[in-house]
Tab-separated table of C-alpha atoms in Angstrom:
chain	number	residue	atom	x	y	z
A	1	MET	CA	-10.446	-1.869	13.993
A	2	THR	CA	-7.724	-3.397	16.327
A	3	MET	CA	-6.172	-0.378	19.216
A	4	ILE	CA	-3.697	-0.217	21.613
A	5	ARG	CA	-2.831	2.333	22.954
A	6	MET	CA	-0.503	4.311	25.214
A	7	ARG	CA	-0.302	6.916	27.631
A	8	ALA	CA	3.055	7.958	28.479
A	9	HIS	CA	4.570	11.501	30.577
A	10	TRP	CA	5.829	14.518	28.598
A	11	GLY	CA	8.742	15.803	29.920
A	12	LEU	CA	6.562	16.948	33.325
A	13	GLN	CA	3.161	17.022	31.601
A	14	SER	CA	1.570	13.947	31.358
A	15	LEU	CA	0.422	11.905	27.849
A	16	LEU	CA	-1.703	9.237	27.679
A	17	VAL	CA	0.447	7.740	23.823
A	18	CYS	CA	-2.899	6.715	21.991
A	19	LEU	CA	-1.017	4.300	19.479
A	20	VAL	CA	-4.335	4.359	17.466
A	21	LEU	CA	-4.195	3.050	13.851
A	22	VAL	CA	-6.782	6.408	12.246
A	23	SER	CA	-8.265	7.069	8.499
A	24	ALA	CA	-8.870	10.293	8.403
A	25	VAL	CA	-10.230	11.461	5.495
A	26	ALA	CA	-9.229	14.285	3.126
A	27	SER	CA	-8.578	17.885	5.133
A	28	ALA	CA	-10.346	16.537	8.092
A	29	GLN	CA	-7.994	15.077	12.142
A	30	SER	CA	-9.235	12.145	14.333
A	31	GLU	CA	-7.605	12.680	17.941
A	32	SER	CA	-4.368	11.666	16.543
A	33	THR	CA	-4.060	12.018	12.617
A	34	ALA	CA	-5.545	14.007	10.128
A	35	GLU	CA	-5.033	13.239	6.410
A	36	ILE	CA	-4.981	17.440	4.378
A	37	GLY	CA	-5.098	17.338	1.237
A	38	TYR	CA	-7.248	20.091	-1.206
A	39	ASP	CA	-8.277	18.332	-3.592
A	40	ASP	CA	-11.902	16.370	-3.665
A	41	GLY	CA	-11.162	12.590	-4.197
A	42	THR	CA	-11.494	12.789	-8.320
A	43	ALA	CA	-9.229	12.714	-11.102
A	44	GLU	CA	-10.390	15.230	-14.177
A	45	THR	CA	-6.717	15.168	-14.830
A	46	GLN	CA	-3.513	13.753	-16.032
A	47	ARG	CA	-0.539	15.526	-16.113
A	48	ALA	CA	3.743	13.740	-16.357
A	49	TYR	CA	6.723	15.458	-17.260
A	50	SER	CA	8.690	13.954	-20.668
A	51	MET	CA	11.893	14.730	-19.154
A	52	LEU	CA	14.412	13.260	-15.888
A	53	GLY	CA	13.750	15.022	-13.240
A	54	GLY	CA	10.204	16.744	-13.945
A	55	GLY	CA	7.300	16.951	-10.909
A	56	PHE	CA	5.019	18.433	-8.820
A	57	ALA	CA	4.569	19.352	-4.891
A	58	VAL	CA	1.918	21.064	-3.055
A	59	ARG	CA	1.894	22.916	-0.221
A	60	PHE	CA	0.644	22.430	3.020
A	61	THR	CA	-0.030	23.607	6.260
A	62	PRO	CA	0.405	21.684	9.048
A	63	GLY	CA	-3.123	21.587	11.299
A	64	ILE	CA	-1.564	22.674	14.501
A	65	ALA	CA	1.833	23.664	14.664
A	66	GLY	CA	4.738	20.909	15.725
A	67	ASP	CA	2.200	17.658	13.833
A	68	MET	CA	4.541	15.546	12.747
A	69	LEU	CA	4.975	13.725	9.761
A	70	LEU	CA	3.422	9.953	8.837
A	71	ARG	CA	3.002	9.271	5.058
A	72	VAL	CA	2.560	10.824	1.888
A	73	ARG	CA	0.023	9.895	-0.564
A	74	ILE	CA	0.652	10.737	-3.974
A	75	TYR	CA	-2.644	9.562	-6.557
A	76	VAL	CA	-1.575	7.565	-9.726
A	77	ALA	CA	-4.070	8.474	-12.730
A	78	GLU	CA	-2.115	5.742	-15.308
A	79	VAL	CA	1.756	5.082	-15.808
A	80	SER	CA	3.361	5.563	-19.017
A	81	GLY	CA	6.187	3.335	-20.226
A	82	ALA	CA	7.472	0.961	-17.946
A	83	ALA	CA	7.268	1.174	-13.621
A	84	SER	CA	10.188	3.498	-13.298
A	85	THR	CA	11.268	5.082	-9.989
A	86	ILE	CA	10.237	8.338	-8.462
A	87	GLU	CA	12.418	10.703	-5.904
A	88	VAL	CA	10.016	11.197	-3.050
A	89	HIS	CA	10.408	14.535	-1.618
A	90	VAL	CA	9.238	17.600	1.330
A	91	TRP	CA	11.232	20.490	1.100
A	92	ASP	CA	11.176	23.987	3.588
A	93	VAL	CA	9.760	27.108	2.326
A	94	ASP	CA	13.196	28.308	1.155
A	95	LYS	CA	12.444	24.534	-1.468
A	96	LYS	CA	15.414	22.603	0.610
A	97	ASP	CA	14.690	19.547	1.440
A	98	ALA	CA	14.125	19.123	5.322
A	99	ILE	CA	14.775	15.360	4.498
A	100	PRO	CA	15.710	12.793	2.821
A	101	PRO	CA	14.009	12.065	-0.147
A	102	VAL	CA	12.437	8.714	-0.814
A	103	LEU	CA	13.363	6.570	-4.088
A	104	VAL	CA	9.687	4.950	-4.684
A	105	ALA	CA	7.811	2.730	-7.819
A	106	PRO	CA	4.400	3.428	-8.159
A	107	THR	CA	3.049	0.212	-10.214
A	108	ALA	CA	-0.208	0.729	-10.662
A	109	VAL	CA	-3.401	3.166	-10.862
A	110	GLY	CA	-4.916	4.725	-7.701
A	111	TRP	CA	-3.223	6.298	-4.296
A	112	PHE	CA	0.255	5.181	-3.648
A	113	ASP	CA	1.168	5.531	0.084
A	114	ILE	CA	4.945	6.485	1.371
A	115	ASP	CA	6.195	5.804	4.565
A	116	VAL	CA	8.501	8.641	6.104
A	117	SER	CA	7.571	8.218	9.905
A	118	GLY	CA	11.279	7.008	9.619
A	119	ALA	CA	12.069	10.603	9.544
A	120	ARG	CA	10.432	12.213	12.450
A	121	LEU	CA	10.213	15.313	10.749
A	122	ILE	CA	8.476	17.640	12.471
A	123	LEU	CA	6.179	20.387	10.922
A	124	THR	CA	6.536	23.651	12.395
A	125	GLY	CA	5.644	25.354	9.411
A	126	ASP	CA	4.823	25.313	5.621
A	127	VAL	CA	6.033	22.301	3.767
A	128	TYR	CA	6.363	22.251	0.006
A	129	VAL	CA	5.506	17.591	-0.706
A	130	GLY	CA	6.102	16.023	-3.989
A	131	TYR	CA	8.209	14.376	-6.165
A	132	VAL	CA	10.135	14.069	-9.344
A	133	GLN	CA	10.834	11.993	-12.219
A	134	THR	CA	14.104	10.058	-12.272
A	135	SER	CA	12.763	8.667	-16.115
A	136	PRO	CA	11.990	10.695	-19.279
A	137	ASP	CA	10.056	7.622	-20.754
A	138	ASN	CA	9.125	5.553	-17.185
A	139	TYR	CA	6.779	7.153	-14.742
A	140	PRO	CA	3.906	8.062	-13.648
A	141	TRP	CA	1.010	10.269	-14.279
A	142	LEU	CA	0.221	12.520	-11.973
A	143	GLY	CA	-4.108	12.992	-11.623
A	144	LEU	CA	-5.144	16.686	-11.401
A	145	ASP	CA	-7.941	18.086	-10.165
A	146	THR	CA	-9.736	20.632	-11.701
A	147	THR	CA	-12.801	20.931	-9.648
A	148	THR	CA	-11.240	22.541	-6.285
A	149	SER	CA	-8.559	25.531	-7.023
A	150	SER	CA	-5.903	25.654	-3.781
A	151	HIS	CA	-3.487	27.551	-5.835
A	152	GLN	CA	-0.984	25.388	-3.820
A	153	SER	CA	-0.182	23.134	-6.543
A	154	TYR	CA	3.785	23.489	-8.483
A	155	GLY	CA	5.524	21.871	-11.792
A	156	VAL	CA	8.859	21.137	-10.374
A	157	PRO	CA	12.153	22.068	-10.806
A	158	GLY	CA	10.557	25.731	-12.094
A	159	TRP	CA	8.690	25.772	-9.353
A	160	GLU	CA	5.201	27.100	-11.771
A	161	GLN	CA	1.128	27.362	-11.199
A	162	VAL	CA	0.184	24.010	-12.579
A	163	LEU	CA	-2.056	24.323	-14.693
A	164	PRO	CA	-4.741	25.526	-15.672
A	165	ALA	CA	-5.066	27.481	-12.741
A	166	GLY	CA	-5.946	26.724	-9.299
A	167	THR	CA	-5.989	23.183	-10.610
A	168	CYS	CA	-5.211	20.573	-7.865
A	169	ALA	CA	-1.877	18.672	-7.374
A	170	MET	CA	-3.826	15.165	-5.937
A	171	ILE	CA	-0.557	15.022	-3.048
A	172	ARG	CA	-1.546	14.420	0.737
A	173	ILE	CA	-0.212	13.913	4.085
A	174	LEU	CA	-0.994	11.891	6.839
A	175	THR	CA	0.252	13.874	10.555
A	176	GLN	CA	0.182	12.627	13.202
A	177	HIS	CA	-0.539	14.758	17.025
A	178	ALA	CA	-0.811	14.214	20.994
A	179	LEU	CA	-4.429	14.588	21.606
A	180	ALA	CA	-3.806	16.670	25.246
A	181	SER	CA	-5.432	15.565	27.484
A	182	GLU	CA	-6.234	15.897	31.765
A	183	GLU	CA	-4.427	12.867	32.384
A	184	GLY	CA	-1.458	13.556	29.108
A	185	PHE	CA	-1.606	12.683	25.083
A	186	GLU	CA	-3.343	9.353	23.489
A	187	LEU	CA	-1.465	8.324	20.492
A	188	ALA	CA	-3.378	6.217	18.128
A	189	TYR	CA	-3.245	5.056	14.480
A	190	ASP	CA	-6.850	3.522	13.510
A	191	ASP	CA	-9.775	5.071	12.735
A	192	GLY	CA	-11.816	4.625	16.528
A	193	SER	CA	-13.920	1.477	14.369
A	194	ALA	CA	-13.159	-1.526	13.824
A	195	GLU	CA	-15.215	-3.738	10.824
A	196	SER	CA	-13.329	-6.334	11.602
A	197	GLY	CA	-12.172	-8.684	14.248
A	198	ARG	CA	-9.069	-11.442	15.055
A	199	GLY	CA	-8.043	-14.472	17.057
A	200	TYR	CA	-6.420	-17.567	16.990
A	201	ALA	CA	-7.421	-20.644	17.648
A	202	MET	CA	-4.490	-21.548	19.217
A	203	ALA	CA	-1.796	-20.692	22.566
A	204	ASP	CA	1.569	-18.400	22.695
A	205	ALA	CA	-0.382	-16.476	19.054
A	206	GLY	CA	-0.962	-12.582	18.640
A	207	TYR	CA	-0.786	-8.853	17.732
A	208	ALA	CA	1.277	-5.859	18.507
A	209	VAL	CA	1.268	-2.691	17.001
A	210	ARG	CA	4.096	-0.768	16.454
A	211	PHE	CA	4.388	3.178	18.092
A	212	THR	CA	7.184	6.171	16.894
A	213	PRO	CA	6.971	8.081	20.751
A	214	PRO	CA	7.324	11.924	20.304
A	215	PRO	CA	9.671	13.620	20.161
A	216	GLY	CA	11.737	14.368	22.869
A	217	GLY	CA	10.326	10.588	23.676
A	218	ALA	CA	7.845	9.654	26.826
A	219	LEU	CA	6.974	7.966	29.876
A	220	LEU	CA	5.602	4.564	28.859
A	221	ALA	CA	2.130	4.941	31.386
A	222	ARG	CA	-0.952	2.584	30.480
A	223	ALA	CA	-1.531	0.316	27.080
A	224	ARG	CA	-5.150	0.023	24.657
A	225	ILE	CA	-6.009	-3.237	23.308
A	226	PHE	CA	-10.425	-2.742	22.445
A	227	VAL	CA	-11.905	-6.731	22.374
A	228	ASN	CA	-14.123	-7.263	19.888
A	229	GLY	CA	-15.288	-10.185	21.572
A	230	PHE	CA	-15.007	-13.415	23.541
A	231	PRO	CA	-14.184	-16.757	20.987
A	232	GLY	CA	-15.111	-19.820	24.368
A	233	SER	CA	-14.764	-17.935	27.742
A	234	PRO	CA	-12.798	-14.796	28.997
A	235	ALA	CA	-8.982	-16.029	29.280
A	236	PRO	CA	-6.135	-14.416	31.038
A	237	ILE	CA	-3.415	-12.015	28.026
A	238	GLU	CA	-0.424	-12.118	28.015
A	239	VAL	CA	0.746	-8.714	28.296
A	240	HIS	CA	4.381	-7.915	26.018
A	241	VAL	CA	6.476	-4.499	25.423
A	242	TRP	CA	8.803	-5.051	23.403
A	243	ASP	CA	12.370	-2.685	21.062
A	244	ALA	CA	12.325	-2.295	17.814
A	245	GLU	CA	13.677	-6.469	17.286
A	246	GLY	CA	10.869	-7.753	18.868
A	247	ARG	CA	12.924	-8.809	21.894
A	248	ASP	CA	10.843	-7.675	25.798
A	249	LEU	CA	11.745	-4.607	27.168
A	250	ILE	CA	9.980	-5.571	30.361
A	251	ALA	CA	8.353	-8.730	31.832
A	252	PRO	CA	5.676	-9.920	30.127
A	253	PHE	CA	2.769	-10.094	32.889
A	254	ALA	CA	-0.776	-11.739	32.727
A	255	ALA	CA	-3.447	-9.529	32.347
A	256	LEU	CA	-7.987	-9.762	31.988
A	257	PRO	CA	-10.698	-8.817	29.606
A	258	THR	CA	-13.610	-10.124	30.457
A	259	GLU	CA	-15.731	-7.315	28.308
A	260	GLU	CA	-16.434	-6.416	25.158
A	261	GLY	CA	-14.534	-2.884	24.070
A	262	TRP	CA	-11.074	-0.443	24.746
A	263	PHE	CA	-9.163	-2.917	27.504
A	264	THR	CA	-6.282	-0.374	29.388
A	265	ILE	CA	-3.540	-1.806	31.333
A	266	ASP	CA	-1.300	0.000	33.692
A	267	LEU	CA	2.750	-0.365	32.642
A	268	SER	CA	3.292	2.809	34.936
A	269	ALA	CA	5.522	0.373	37.293
A	270	SER	CA	8.029	-0.347	34.525
A	271	GLN	CA	9.303	3.263	34.391
A	272	LEU	CA	10.135	2.820	30.690
A	273	ARG	CA	10.950	6.044	28.849
A	274	MET	CA	10.744	5.572	24.596
A	275	SER	CA	12.615	7.570	22.671
A	276	ASP	CA	12.829	4.497	19.695
A	277	ASP	CA	10.319	2.821	17.733
A	278	PHE	CA	8.803	0.197	20.345
A	279	SER	CA	5.413	-2.406	19.934
A	280	VAL	CA	3.694	-2.773	22.717
A	281	GLY	CA	0.158	-6.400	22.158
A	282	TYR	CA	-0.553	-9.568	23.311
A	283	LEU	CA	0.172	-13.459	23.486
A	284	GLN	CA	-2.889	-15.664	24.140
A	285	THR	CA	-2.740	-18.358	27.127
A	286	ASP	CA	-5.342	-20.838	26.113
A	287	ALA	CA	-6.159	-22.152	22.979
A	288	ASP	CA	-10.342	-22.107	22.789
A	289	ASN	CA	-10.783	-19.181	24.693
A	290	TYR	CA	-9.645	-15.382	24.360
A	291	PRO	CA	-10.417	-11.749	23.124
A	292	TRP	CA	-11.166	-11.525	19.218
A	293	LEU	CA	-9.050	-7.907	19.563
A	294	GLY	CA	-11.242	-5.318	17.049
A	295	VAL	CA	-9.571	-4.864	13.874
A	296	ASP	CA	-9.407	-1.045	11.219
A	297	LEU	CA	-9.716	-1.856	7.918
A	298	GLY	CA	-9.442	1.904	6.487
A	299	ASN	CA	-5.767	3.362	5.640
A	300	PRO	CA	-3.607	0.474	6.229
A	301	ASN	CA	-0.800	2.062	7.874
A	302	ASP	CA	2.036	-0.806	7.847
A	303	ARG	CA	2.316	-1.198	11.082
A	304	SER	CA	0.386	-4.360	12.834
A	305	TYR	CA	1.662	-7.722	13.355
A	306	SER	CA	0.772	-10.585	14.123
A	307	VAL	CA	3.120	-12.950	16.535
A	308	PRO	CA	5.504	-14.402	17.406
A	309	ASP	CA	6.048	-14.199	13.083
A	310	TRP	CA	5.674	-10.514	13.070
A	311	ASN	CA	4.487	-10.425	9.806
A	312	LEU	CA	2.375	-7.680	9.193
A	313	LEU	CA	-1.500	-8.219	9.924
A	314	LEU	CA	-4.380	-9.766	7.378
A	315	PRO	CA	-5.301	-7.994	4.810
A	316	SER	CA	-2.881	-6.759	3.996
A	317	GLY	CA	-1.261	-4.208	7.131
A	318	ALA	CA	-4.417	-3.861	8.692
A	319	ASN	CA	-4.784	-1.835	11.614
A	320	ALA	CA	-4.216	-2.879	14.740
């Protein structure tokens, strides 16, 4: 897994903004992200509505008040008719939209992920997350777990509990929070373990991770890159901080990782306060000698890129 972590300052406090691609199991928390779900991961049955505007929702309680909502996950047990769009919603406790609804089209059986991080919704209390169908004939069948009772799953628009009583609608959310330490907060998107590694047998190519800073912004202090080995001998890399358009925000500079494991790069001199999405990464300076970057293959977050082409890291969405 490729972890690129960053440190930042939040107000008067020091923030370690660790941007690691994190994969978490249902209802469990990692350092920086947590996947919250009330089902056991197995669908014993399935449900759908033969009507426009019918759908399902689950009421979620954030692990920590102040968490940011990153993704919604829906388990598609079957697709009825042709693939059609559904309208994904996040409702507040008064059942009013907390973010603009998102149109997506599930086409295959299994977990279907929807990125809602662009809304930058901070969870200060319970929310309902789910979807409504946009067609009475073409729609996904939602997987239901009948062995776990949570009493938090509902049919919409009537907001009655899903039957049989206590059945769990297989809808989950992925949230992100900053892990406090004496040094600040570290944000991460990976799960901390590298199942693979990557490198280019060419100069001027490398990798980047797109980060979303915490609400209110943060001063960028450090980046961390997981070195998974060395083809050839250690050689300098060229460190970059790019804006959302791929333009350099600071003058690139050389750094030299020499050992496997986390390699920390000091960025505090840049005094960059980040309030919008940005990317941090590096380019190799040598075609034969370079670090092998750790890659996390679990729960892709679609935030890791090869540069300078800015294609998503392969296999599709793998986490640098």
